[in-house]
Amino acid sequence: MQSGIKKLILAGGGHAHVHVLSQLAEQRPADLDVILASPYPWQTYSGMVPGFVAGRYEAHECQIPLEPLVKAAGARWLPGRVTGIDAQSQAVRVETGPAHSPEEHALYYDRLSLDIGGVMERDRLEQTIPGAASHALLVRPIEVFATLWPKVVELGQEKPVSLAVIGAGAAGIELVFAAEQRFRQTLHPGSRFTLVTGGGEVAEHYPAGVRKRILRRLRSRGITVLREACTAISAGQIQLSGGASLACDAPVLAVPTHAPGWLRETDLALTDNGLVQVNEFQQSVSHPNIFAVGDVSHRVDVQHPRSGVFAVRAGPPLHQNLMAAHEGTPLKAYQPQKHSLNLISCGAGHAIASYGPFHAEGGWAWLWKDHIDRAFMERYTLEKHLPPEPAEQGGEES
Ligand SMILES: Cc1cc2nc3c(=O)[nH]c(=O)nc-3n(C[C@H](O)[C@H](O)[C@H](O)COP(=O)(O)OP(=O)(O)OC[C@H]3O[C@@H](n4cnc5c(N)ncnc54)[C@H](O)[C@@H]3O)c2cc1C
C-alpha cells in the first residue's frame, strides 16, 4: 500500500453518499483515495418512484447517475455489492459480476462508510410469505422494481388487472395510489386495487388525522383495504391470514425492509434486528473507523424513523465527520431533527402533508413534493459536478 495515502470506501450509493461525493468533487484531500462500491450505476431516488409508477416521471428522471459524480470526486467506482466486512484486517468483501458466478474482491480501508439502505432478502421473505420471491414484484432493490414495473403496465394494456400492494406504510400507500391512477387514466379500465396491511392499520405510524385522510382518499379511489396479513403468494393469487384468497395478477411487496443478513457475520455492534449501531457522529459504536447512515443504521442516542428524509439529512454531517476523521480533528455531533415534513403522494397531483401533529392535503402539497424531489435530483446531477475543463480534480464546483 502507498504510504501516506488513506483509503476511504463508500459502500452504497445511497442518499447520504451522493452528498459526500458531491462535496468531494468540490474538495478532496490529496492524500485520500476514495472508492464507491455500489451495484448499479445510478441511485434510483425512491421519493419519485411512485410518480414514475403513476406515469408522471420517466425512469431516467428518477435516477441519479453515480459515475459522473464519482469521476468529479476523483474517486473510483467498483460496480459491485459489499457482502462482508473483516473489521480486524480492515477489509470489505465486494462481489462483482453476475450473481450466479460473482467475482470476489477484498478491499483494504482506513475508513469505511455504509449507506446501503435496507433490503428484502428473498430467503427471509420466503420464510414468512412462501412464494413471494418468485411471484411478487418486490420494491427492493428499487432499481430492479423500476425495471420490472413496465411489465405490469404492459399487462394492464392487455386486460383488466387485479393488483395488490402488500404493506401499508408510506411506500405501499403511495404505490397503490400511483398504480390506481396509472391504470385508471391510461390503461385497461376495470382493474382492481387492494392494499393489504399485514393485519394492522393503514399508515399506523402516522397521526390519526393523517390516517383518516389516507383512508378517505383510498375509499374515494375505490381501493380496497384488507387488514390481514399475506401468508403466501402463488401464480394468480395471494393467501390471506383470515383463510381467504384473493385473485391477484400483480402482487407488489412493499413490506418494511431489514438489514442485510451478512452484517451478522461481522464483528460490528448491531441492534437485535441487525442494524449497525452508531453514535452521535454516525460512527459505529464498536469500530470507530466505520461510519453508517440511512436505513442500515441505528442511532443509539436518539430515535428517528428510517426514511429517505433522515438519510438525506445525514449527508452533510457524514461528510464533515469523514473529513474530520481523515484529518484527525474532532468529530462533530449530529442531532437529527425531531419532526420532519412528510409528504405522502396519493397519485401524481395530490398529496397529504404532515409535520408533527399538523396535517393538510391538496394539489399544492403534491407540487411542493415535486419541487423538493426535483431539487434533490438537480443538486446531484452530472453537469453540476463535472469539473470545468481543464480543471484539476478537487477544484471548485462549476
Ligand atoms: C416506493 C418508495 C417510496 C418512498 N418514498 C419516500 C419518501 O417520499 N420520503 C422518504 O423519506 N422516504 C421514502 N421512502 C423510503 C426511502 O426510500 C428509504 O428510507 C431511503 O431510500 C433510505 O436511504 P438510504 O440512503 O439508507 O438507502 P438507499 O436509498 O436504499 O440506497 C442504498 C444504496 O446502496 C446500494 N446497495 C445496496 N446494497 C448494497 C451492498 N450490499 N453493497 C453496496 N451497495 C449496496 C443500493 O443500490 C443503493 O444505491 C420510500 C421507499 C419506497 C420503497
Short mmCIF file of C-alpha atoms and ligand atoms in Angstrom, two decimals:
data_model
loop_
_atom_site.label_atom_id
_atom_site.label_comp_id
_atom_site.label_asym_id
_atom_site.label_seq_id
_atom_site.Cartn_x
_atom_site.Cartn_y
_atom_site.Cartn_z
CA MET A 1 0.00 0.00 0.00
CA GLN A 2 1.17 3.57 -0.76
CA SER A 3 2.42 5.31 2.36
CA GLY A 4 0.55 8.42 3.43
CA ILE A 5 -2.48 7.74 1.20
CA LYS A 6 -5.56 6.80 3.16
CA LYS A 7 -8.35 4.70 1.73
CA LEU A 8 -11.99 5.63 2.19
CA ILE A 9 -14.54 3.13 0.97
CA LEU A 10 -18.08 4.31 0.44
CA ALA A 11 -20.33 1.26 0.42
CA GLY A 12 -23.59 2.00 -1.38
CA GLY A 13 -24.67 4.97 -3.44
CA GLY A 14 -27.46 5.94 -1.05
CA HIS A 15 -28.85 9.37 -0.22
CA ALA A 16 -26.00 10.48 2.05
CA HIS A 17 -23.20 9.16 -0.13
CA VAL A 18 -24.27 11.17 -3.17
CA HIS A 19 -23.83 14.21 -0.96
CA VAL A 20 -20.42 13.04 0.25
CA LEU A 21 -19.33 12.54 -3.39
CA SER A 22 -20.64 15.96 -4.38
CA GLN A 23 -18.61 17.55 -1.59
CA LEU A 24 -15.51 15.57 -2.51
CA ALA A 25 -15.97 16.90 -6.04
CA GLU A 26 -15.53 20.37 -4.58
CA GLN A 27 -12.59 19.47 -2.41
CA ARG A 28 -10.90 16.15 -1.91
CA PRO A 29 -7.81 15.86 0.26
CA ALA A 30 -4.86 14.89 -1.95
CA ASP A 31 -3.96 12.06 0.42
CA LEU A 32 -7.41 10.45 0.27
CA ASP A 33 -8.19 7.61 -2.13
CA VAL A 34 -11.95 7.09 -2.43
CA ILE A 35 -13.77 4.07 -3.82
CA LEU A 36 -17.53 3.77 -4.20
CA ALA A 37 -18.73 0.16 -4.17
CA SER A 38 -22.32 0.06 -5.39
CA PRO A 39 -24.06 -2.41 -7.71
CA TYR A 40 -25.89 -0.02 -10.02
CA PRO A 41 -24.50 2.92 -12.00
CA TRP A 42 -27.24 5.16 -10.62
CA GLN A 43 -29.26 5.74 -7.48
CA THR A 44 -32.97 5.34 -8.10
CA TYR A 45 -34.49 8.09 -5.99
CA SER A 46 -37.35 6.39 -4.17
CA GLY A 47 -39.23 9.63 -3.47
CA MET A 48 -40.03 9.89 -7.20
CA VAL A 49 -40.76 6.21 -7.87
CA PRO A 50 -44.50 6.50 -7.09
CA GLY A 51 -44.60 9.34 -9.66
CA PHE A 52 -42.88 7.00 -12.12
CA VAL A 53 -45.46 4.28 -11.38
CA ALA A 54 -48.23 6.83 -11.91
CA GLY A 55 -46.70 7.71 -15.29
CA ARG A 56 -45.78 11.27 -14.30
CA TYR A 57 -42.00 10.77 -14.48
CA GLU A 58 -39.81 8.83 -16.90
CA ALA A 59 -37.42 6.28 -15.32
CA HIS A 60 -34.36 8.41 -16.07
CA GLU A 61 -35.91 11.38 -14.23
CA CYS A 62 -35.75 9.31 -11.01
CA GLN A 63 -32.12 8.23 -11.44
CA ILE A 64 -29.01 10.00 -10.21
CA PRO A 65 -26.10 8.77 -12.33
CA LEU A 66 -23.29 7.80 -9.97
CA GLU A 67 -20.39 7.53 -12.41
CA PRO A 68 -20.16 11.25 -13.22
CA LEU A 69 -20.33 12.09 -9.52
CA VAL A 70 -17.60 9.56 -8.79
CA LYS A 71 -15.44 10.96 -11.58
CA ALA A 72 -15.91 14.53 -10.44
CA ALA A 73 -14.95 13.49 -6.91
CA GLY A 74 -11.73 11.96 -8.22
CA ALA A 75 -12.94 8.66 -6.83
CA ARG A 76 -13.30 5.20 -8.40
CA TRP A 77 -16.44 3.15 -8.82
CA LEU A 78 -16.43 -0.58 -8.22
CA PRO A 79 -19.70 -1.90 -9.67
CA GLY A 80 -20.43 -4.48 -7.02
CA ARG A 81 -22.18 -5.37 -3.81
CA VAL A 82 -20.48 -5.37 -0.43
CA THR A 83 -21.09 -8.79 1.12
CA GLY A 84 -18.79 -8.81 4.11
CA ILE A 85 -16.55 -6.80 6.40
CA ASP A 86 -13.46 -8.12 8.12
CA ALA A 87 -13.07 -5.37 10.69
CA GLN A 88 -9.93 -6.94 12.13
CA SER A 89 -7.95 -6.67 8.92
CA GLN A 90 -9.93 -3.62 7.73
CA ALA A 91 -11.16 -5.15 4.51
CA VAL A 92 -14.52 -5.28 2.78
CA ARG A 93 -15.57 -8.10 0.52
CA VAL A 94 -17.18 -6.91 -2.71
CA GLU A 95 -18.84 -9.17 -5.27
CA THR A 96 -18.90 -8.03 -8.87
CA GLY A 97 -20.29 -9.69 -11.99
CA PRO A 98 -23.34 -11.91 -12.30
CA ALA A 99 -24.97 -13.16 -9.07
CA HIS A 100 -24.61 -16.84 -10.12
CA SER A 101 -20.83 -16.59 -10.61
CA PRO A 102 -19.60 -13.48 -8.84
CA GLU A 103 -16.01 -12.38 -8.67
CA GLU A 104 -14.83 -11.59 -5.15
CA HIS A 105 -12.64 -8.64 -4.25
CA ALA A 106 -11.12 -7.78 -0.88
CA LEU A 107 -10.56 -4.06 -0.47
CA TYR A 108 -8.48 -2.62 2.33
CA TYR A 109 -9.86 0.50 4.01
CA ASP A 110 -8.65 3.04 6.53
CA ARG A 111 -12.24 4.23 6.83
CA LEU A 112 -15.45 2.66 5.68
CA SER A 113 -18.83 4.33 5.33
CA LEU A 114 -22.01 2.29 4.90
CA ASP A 115 -25.04 3.77 3.12
CA ILE A 116 -26.50 0.60 1.64
CA GLY A 117 -30.12 1.01 2.72
CA GLY A 118 -32.46 -1.73 3.80
CA VAL A 119 -33.04 -4.93 1.85
CA MET A 120 -35.71 -7.54 1.18
CA GLU A 121 -33.78 -10.78 1.22
CA ARG A 122 -35.50 -13.47 -0.80
CA ASP A 123 -34.68 -16.34 1.58
CA ARG A 124 -36.04 -14.45 4.52
CA LEU A 125 -39.18 -13.40 2.64
CA GLU A 126 -39.83 -16.99 1.65
CA GLN A 127 -39.94 -17.94 5.32
CA THR A 128 -42.77 -15.50 6.09
CA ILE A 129 -44.52 -15.35 2.72
CA PRO A 130 -43.82 -18.52 0.72
CA GLY A 131 -43.94 -17.81 -3.00
CA ALA A 132 -43.14 -14.11 -2.57
CA ALA A 133 -39.66 -14.33 -4.09
CA SER A 134 -40.88 -15.96 -7.28
CA HIS A 135 -44.35 -14.44 -7.75
CA ALA A 136 -44.28 -10.94 -6.28
CA LEU A 137 -42.78 -7.72 -7.53
CA LEU A 138 -40.53 -6.55 -4.68
CA VAL A 139 -39.96 -2.83 -4.15
CA ARG A 140 -36.33 -3.57 -3.20
CA PRO A 141 -33.90 -3.39 -4.86
CA ILE A 142 -35.76 -0.35 -6.12
CA GLU A 143 -33.56 -0.29 -9.24
CA VAL A 144 -34.97 -3.70 -10.19
CA PHE A 145 -38.52 -2.70 -9.27
CA ALA A 146 -38.27 0.28 -11.63
CA THR A 147 -37.09 -2.03 -14.41
CA LEU A 148 -39.92 -4.52 -13.90
CA TRP A 149 -42.84 -2.13 -13.37
CA PRO A 150 -43.27 -1.58 -17.16
CA LYS A 151 -44.20 -5.30 -17.41
CA VAL A 152 -47.19 -4.66 -15.14
CA VAL A 153 -48.10 -1.70 -17.30
CA GLU A 154 -47.95 -3.96 -20.39
CA LEU A 155 -50.27 -6.44 -18.67
CA GLY A 156 -52.69 -3.62 -17.92
CA GLN A 157 -52.78 -2.76 -21.62
CA GLU A 158 -53.95 -6.28 -22.44
CA LYS A 159 -56.62 -6.90 -19.82
CA PRO A 160 -58.10 -5.60 -16.55
CA VAL A 161 -55.62 -6.36 -13.80
CA SER A 162 -56.05 -7.20 -10.13
CA LEU A 163 -53.16 -5.51 -8.34
CA ALA A 164 -52.48 -5.82 -4.62
CA VAL A 165 -49.89 -3.88 -2.71
CA ILE A 166 -48.77 -5.77 0.38
CA GLY A 167 -47.56 -3.41 3.07
CA ALA A 168 -49.40 -0.29 4.17
CA GLY A 169 -46.58 2.01 5.23
CA ALA A 170 -45.92 5.22 3.31
CA ALA A 171 -44.29 3.42 0.36
CA GLY A 172 -47.12 0.89 -0.05
CA ILE A 173 -49.77 3.60 0.21
CA GLU A 174 -48.07 5.80 -2.36
CA LEU A 175 -47.62 2.87 -4.73
CA VAL A 176 -51.25 1.70 -4.62
CA PHE A 177 -52.49 5.25 -5.27
CA ALA A 178 -49.98 5.64 -8.10
CA ALA A 179 -50.88 2.30 -9.72
CA GLU A 180 -54.59 3.03 -9.49
CA GLN A 181 -54.08 6.40 -11.13
CA ARG A 182 -51.93 4.94 -13.91
CA PHE A 183 -54.45 2.21 -14.73
CA ARG A 184 -57.49 4.41 -14.48
CA GLN A 185 -56.09 7.14 -16.71
CA THR A 186 -54.19 5.27 -19.36
CA LEU A 187 -54.61 1.52 -19.15
CA HIS A 188 -57.34 -1.06 -19.21
CA PRO A 189 -60.35 0.09 -17.18
CA GLY A 190 -61.98 -2.40 -14.83
CA SER A 191 -58.81 -3.18 -12.93
CA ARG A 192 -59.00 -3.76 -9.16
CA PHE A 193 -56.69 -2.41 -6.47
CA THR A 194 -56.15 -3.70 -2.96
CA LEU A 195 -53.95 -2.62 -0.09
CA VAL A 196 -53.09 -5.47 2.28
CA THR A 197 -51.99 -4.04 5.61
CA GLY A 198 -50.41 -7.08 7.27
CA GLY A 199 -53.10 -7.11 9.96
CA GLY A 200 -52.57 -3.64 11.37
CA GLU A 201 -53.92 -0.25 10.40
CA VAL A 202 -53.04 1.70 7.28
CA ALA A 203 -50.16 4.13 7.99
CA GLU A 204 -50.09 3.01 11.60
CA HIS A 205 -47.08 5.18 12.50
CA TYR A 206 -48.82 8.35 11.39
CA PRO A 207 -51.08 10.59 13.49
CA ALA A 208 -54.77 9.63 13.50
CA GLY A 209 -55.70 12.69 11.42
CA VAL A 210 -53.30 11.71 8.63
CA ARG A 211 -54.62 8.15 8.71
CA LYS A 212 -58.16 9.45 8.32
CA ARG A 213 -57.18 11.48 5.30
CA ILE A 214 -55.46 8.49 3.69
CA LEU A 215 -58.42 6.19 4.35
CA ARG A 216 -60.85 8.75 2.93
CA ARG A 217 -58.75 9.06 -0.18
CA LEU A 218 -58.41 5.28 -0.58
CA ARG A 219 -62.19 4.96 -0.36
CA SER A 220 -62.78 7.70 -2.89
CA ARG A 221 -60.41 5.93 -5.33
CA GLY A 222 -62.17 2.59 -4.88
CA ILE A 223 -59.09 0.93 -3.39
CA THR A 224 -59.98 -1.97 -1.10
CA VAL A 225 -58.17 -2.18 2.24
CA LEU A 226 -57.69 -5.63 3.77
CA ARG A 227 -56.49 -5.60 7.37
CA GLU A 228 -54.96 -9.05 7.12
CA ALA A 229 -51.53 -10.49 6.63
CA CYS A 230 -50.49 -12.04 3.34
CA THR A 231 -49.35 -15.56 4.19
CA ALA A 232 -48.44 -16.95 0.77
CA ILE A 233 -48.32 -15.95 -2.87
CA SER A 234 -48.79 -18.24 -5.85
CA ALA A 235 -49.37 -17.67 -9.55
CA GLY A 236 -52.50 -15.54 -9.82
CA GLN A 237 -53.44 -15.42 -6.16
CA ILE A 238 -52.45 -14.35 -2.70
CA GLN A 239 -53.37 -16.13 0.50
CA LEU A 240 -54.63 -14.13 3.48
CA SER A 241 -54.31 -14.80 7.21
CA GLY A 242 -58.10 -14.99 7.62
CA GLY A 243 -58.15 -18.05 5.34
CA ALA A 244 -59.46 -16.34 2.22
CA SER A 245 -57.53 -15.96 -1.00
CA LEU A 246 -57.50 -13.06 -3.41
CA ALA A 247 -57.14 -13.35 -7.17
CA CYS A 248 -54.15 -11.20 -7.99
CA ASP A 249 -52.22 -10.76 -11.24
CA ALA A 250 -49.74 -8.30 -9.82
CA PRO A 251 -48.73 -8.65 -6.16
CA VAL A 252 -46.41 -5.78 -5.19
CA LEU A 253 -44.47 -6.34 -2.00
CA ALA A 254 -43.84 -3.14 -0.03
CA VAL A 255 -43.23 -4.64 3.42
CA PRO A 256 -40.61 -2.96 5.65
CA THR A 257 -37.01 -3.56 4.70
CA HIS A 258 -34.44 -5.10 7.04
CA ALA A 259 -30.68 -5.07 7.48
CA PRO A 260 -28.62 -7.30 5.18
CA GLY A 261 -28.05 -10.70 6.80
CA TRP A 262 -24.29 -10.69 6.12
CA LEU A 263 -23.82 -7.91 8.69
CA ARG A 264 -24.40 -10.55 11.38
CA GLU A 265 -21.23 -12.30 10.29
CA THR A 266 -19.16 -9.19 11.06
CA ASP A 267 -17.84 -8.01 14.44
CA LEU A 268 -19.84 -4.79 14.24
CA ALA A 269 -22.16 -3.93 17.11
CA LEU A 270 -25.68 -4.41 15.79
CA THR A 271 -29.21 -3.97 17.10
CA ASP A 272 -31.35 -7.06 17.68
CA ASN A 273 -32.69 -6.67 14.18
CA GLY A 274 -29.24 -6.40 12.65
CA LEU A 275 -28.83 -2.64 12.06
CA VAL A 276 -25.42 -1.04 12.59
CA GLN A 277 -25.39 0.77 15.92
CA VAL A 278 -23.95 4.27 15.55
CA ASN A 279 -23.27 7.15 17.92
CA GLU A 280 -23.87 10.89 17.58
CA PHE A 281 -21.13 11.07 14.92
CA GLN A 282 -22.79 8.33 12.79
CA GLN A 283 -19.79 6.22 13.79
CA SER A 284 -20.03 2.53 14.65
CA VAL A 285 -20.09 2.18 18.45
CA SER A 286 -17.74 -0.80 18.16
CA HIS A 287 -15.46 0.27 15.27
CA PRO A 288 -14.61 3.99 15.15
CA ASN A 289 -13.21 3.75 11.62
CA ILE A 290 -16.61 2.61 10.30
CA PHE A 291 -19.50 5.01 9.76
CA ALA A 292 -23.07 4.15 8.83
CA VAL A 293 -26.08 6.24 7.80
CA GLY A 294 -29.59 5.84 6.47
CA ASP A 295 -31.77 2.76 6.69
CA VAL A 296 -28.93 0.37 7.55
CA SER A 297 -28.01 2.31 10.68
CA HIS A 298 -29.49 2.83 14.13
CA ARG A 299 -28.62 5.78 16.36
CA VAL A 300 -28.14 4.55 19.91
CA ASP A 301 -28.69 8.01 21.41
CA VAL A 302 -31.83 9.26 19.61
CA GLN A 303 -34.86 7.70 17.97
CA HIS A 304 -35.77 8.66 14.45
CA PRO A 305 -37.66 6.99 11.62
CA ARG A 306 -35.83 5.08 8.92
CA SER A 307 -36.74 7.21 5.93
CA GLY A 308 -35.25 8.96 2.95
CA VAL A 309 -35.68 12.33 4.67
CA PHE A 310 -33.36 11.28 7.50
CA ALA A 311 -30.92 9.57 5.12
CA VAL A 312 -30.66 12.81 3.11
CA ARG A 313 -30.14 14.94 6.21
CA ALA A 314 -27.31 12.69 7.40
CA GLY A 315 -25.27 13.50 4.27
CA PRO A 316 -23.65 16.81 5.35
CA PRO A 317 -22.68 15.67 8.88
CA LEU A 318 -21.39 12.40 7.48
CA HIS A 319 -19.16 14.26 5.02
CA GLN A 320 -17.88 16.59 7.77
CA ASN A 321 -17.08 13.72 10.09
CA LEU A 322 -15.42 11.58 7.42
CA MET A 323 -13.16 14.55 6.62
CA ALA A 324 -12.53 15.30 10.31
CA ALA A 325 -11.64 11.66 10.94
CA HIS A 326 -9.28 11.76 7.97
CA GLU A 327 -7.61 14.94 9.20
CA GLY A 328 -7.52 13.82 12.82
CA THR A 329 -9.64 16.75 14.03
CA PRO A 330 -12.57 16.38 16.47
CA LEU A 331 -15.79 14.91 15.11
CA LYS A 332 -18.99 16.93 15.39
CA ALA A 333 -22.14 15.53 16.97
CA TYR A 334 -25.16 15.47 14.68
CA GLN A 335 -28.65 15.91 16.06
CA PRO A 336 -31.35 14.65 13.68
CA GLN A 337 -34.42 16.87 13.64
CA LYS A 338 -37.28 15.91 15.92
CA HIS A 339 -40.02 16.24 13.34
CA SER A 340 -39.81 16.03 9.60
CA LEU A 341 -42.10 17.17 6.85
CA ASN A 342 -43.89 14.13 5.44
CA LEU A 343 -45.49 14.33 2.05
CA ILE A 344 -47.48 11.28 1.01
CA SER A 345 -48.46 11.36 -2.63
CA CYS A 346 -51.92 9.99 -3.44
CA GLY A 347 -51.22 9.62 -7.13
CA ALA A 348 -49.49 12.40 -9.02
CA GLY A 349 -51.27 15.71 -8.41
CA HIS A 350 -52.46 15.24 -4.83
CA ALA A 351 -50.55 14.73 -1.58
CA ILE A 352 -51.08 14.72 2.17
CA ALA A 353 -48.62 16.87 4.11
CA SER A 354 -47.88 16.40 7.80
CA TYR A 355 -45.44 17.86 10.25
CA GLY A 356 -45.69 16.63 13.82
CA PRO A 357 -49.39 16.89 14.76
CA PHE A 358 -50.28 19.20 11.83
CA HIS A 359 -51.64 17.93 8.56
CA ALA A 360 -53.34 19.14 5.40
CA GLU A 361 -53.74 17.98 1.80
CA GLY A 362 -54.22 19.17 -1.74
CA GLY A 363 -52.66 19.68 -5.13
CA TRP A 364 -50.33 22.26 -3.60
CA ALA A 365 -48.81 19.55 -1.35
CA TRP A 366 -48.01 17.42 -4.38
CA LEU A 367 -46.42 20.40 -6.16
CA TRP A 368 -44.37 21.00 -3.03
CA LYS A 369 -43.19 17.37 -3.01
CA ASP A 370 -42.44 17.51 -6.72
CA HIS A 371 -40.38 20.66 -6.16
CA ILE A 372 -38.38 19.13 -3.27
CA ASP A 373 -37.75 15.89 -5.18
CA ARG A 374 -36.67 17.62 -8.38
CA ALA A 375 -34.40 19.95 -6.41
CA PHE A 376 -32.72 16.91 -4.81
CA MET A 377 -32.20 15.33 -8.23
CA GLU A 378 -30.87 18.52 -9.75
CA ARG A 379 -28.43 19.03 -6.93
CA TYR A 380 -26.69 15.75 -7.61
CA THR A 381 -26.85 15.58 -11.38
CA LEU A 382 -23.85 15.17 -13.63
CA GLU A 383 -23.45 18.60 -15.14
CA LYS A 384 -23.22 20.46 -11.88
CA HIS A 385 -20.46 18.25 -10.59
CA LEU A 386 -18.30 17.96 -13.68
CA PRO A 387 -15.15 19.99 -13.09
CA PRO A 388 -14.74 22.73 -15.70
CA GLU A 389 -12.16 21.83 -18.38
CA PRO A 390 -9.23 21.63 -17.85
CA ALA A 391 -9.68 21.83 -14.09
CA GLU A 392 -7.71 19.66 -11.71
CA GLN A 393 -9.55 17.12 -9.59
CA GLY A 394 -10.69 18.68 -6.36
CA GLY A 395 -11.16 22.15 -7.92
CA GLU A 396 -14.10 24.43 -7.28
CA GLU A 397 -17.54 23.30 -8.32
CA SER A 398 -18.70 24.86 -11.58
C1 LIG B 1 -41.63 3.42 -3.27
C2 LIG B 1 -40.94 4.10 -2.12
C3 LIG B 1 -41.16 5.45 -1.91
C4 LIG B 1 -40.54 6.09 -0.84
N1 LIG B 1 -40.78 7.42 -0.66
C5 LIG B 1 -40.18 8.06 0.35
C6 LIG B 1 -40.41 9.46 0.55
O1 LIG B 1 -41.16 10.11 -0.20
N2 LIG B 1 -39.79 10.05 1.62
C7 LIG B 1 -38.96 9.36 2.45
O2 LIG B 1 -38.43 9.94 3.39
N3 LIG B 1 -38.74 8.04 2.29
C8 LIG B 1 -39.31 7.38 1.27
N4 LIG B 1 -39.08 6.04 1.09
C9 LIG B 1 -38.14 5.36 1.98
C10 LIG B 1 -36.73 5.58 1.45
O3 LIG B 1 -36.64 5.00 0.18
C11 LIG B 1 -35.63 4.97 2.30
O4 LIG B 1 -35.81 5.30 3.63
C12 LIG B 1 -34.29 5.50 1.79
O5 LIG B 1 -34.07 5.05 0.47
C13 LIG B 1 -33.12 5.10 2.66
O6 LIG B 1 -31.99 5.69 2.11
P1 LIG B 1 -30.55 5.04 2.22
O7 LIG B 1 -29.60 6.06 1.73
O8 LIG B 1 -30.38 4.48 3.58
O9 LIG B 1 -30.56 3.78 1.25
P2 LIG B 1 -30.98 3.58 -0.25
O10 LIG B 1 -31.67 4.76 -0.81
O11 LIG B 1 -31.70 2.27 -0.29
O12 LIG B 1 -29.60 3.46 -1.00
C14 LIG B 1 -28.77 2.35 -0.83
C15 LIG B 1 -27.81 2.25 -1.96
O13 LIG B 1 -26.88 1.22 -1.68
C16 LIG B 1 -26.82 0.28 -2.75
N5 LIG B 1 -26.61 -1.02 -2.13
C17 LIG B 1 -27.50 -1.85 -1.58
N6 LIG B 1 -26.88 -2.93 -1.07
C18 LIG B 1 -25.58 -2.76 -1.28
C19 LIG B 1 -24.42 -3.52 -0.98
N7 LIG B 1 -24.50 -4.70 -0.34
N8 LIG B 1 -23.20 -3.04 -1.34
C20 LIG B 1 -23.09 -1.87 -1.99
N9 LIG B 1 -24.15 -1.11 -2.30
C21 LIG B 1 -25.38 -1.54 -1.95
C22 LIG B 1 -28.16 0.42 -3.45
O14 LIG B 1 -28.05 0.01 -4.79
C23 LIG B 1 -28.43 1.91 -3.29
O15 LIG B 1 -27.77 2.65 -4.30
C24 LIG B 1 -39.69 5.38 0.03
C25 LIG B 1 -39.47 4.00 -0.20
C26 LIG B 1 -40.07 3.38 -1.27
C27 LIG B 1 -39.83 1.91 -1.50
#
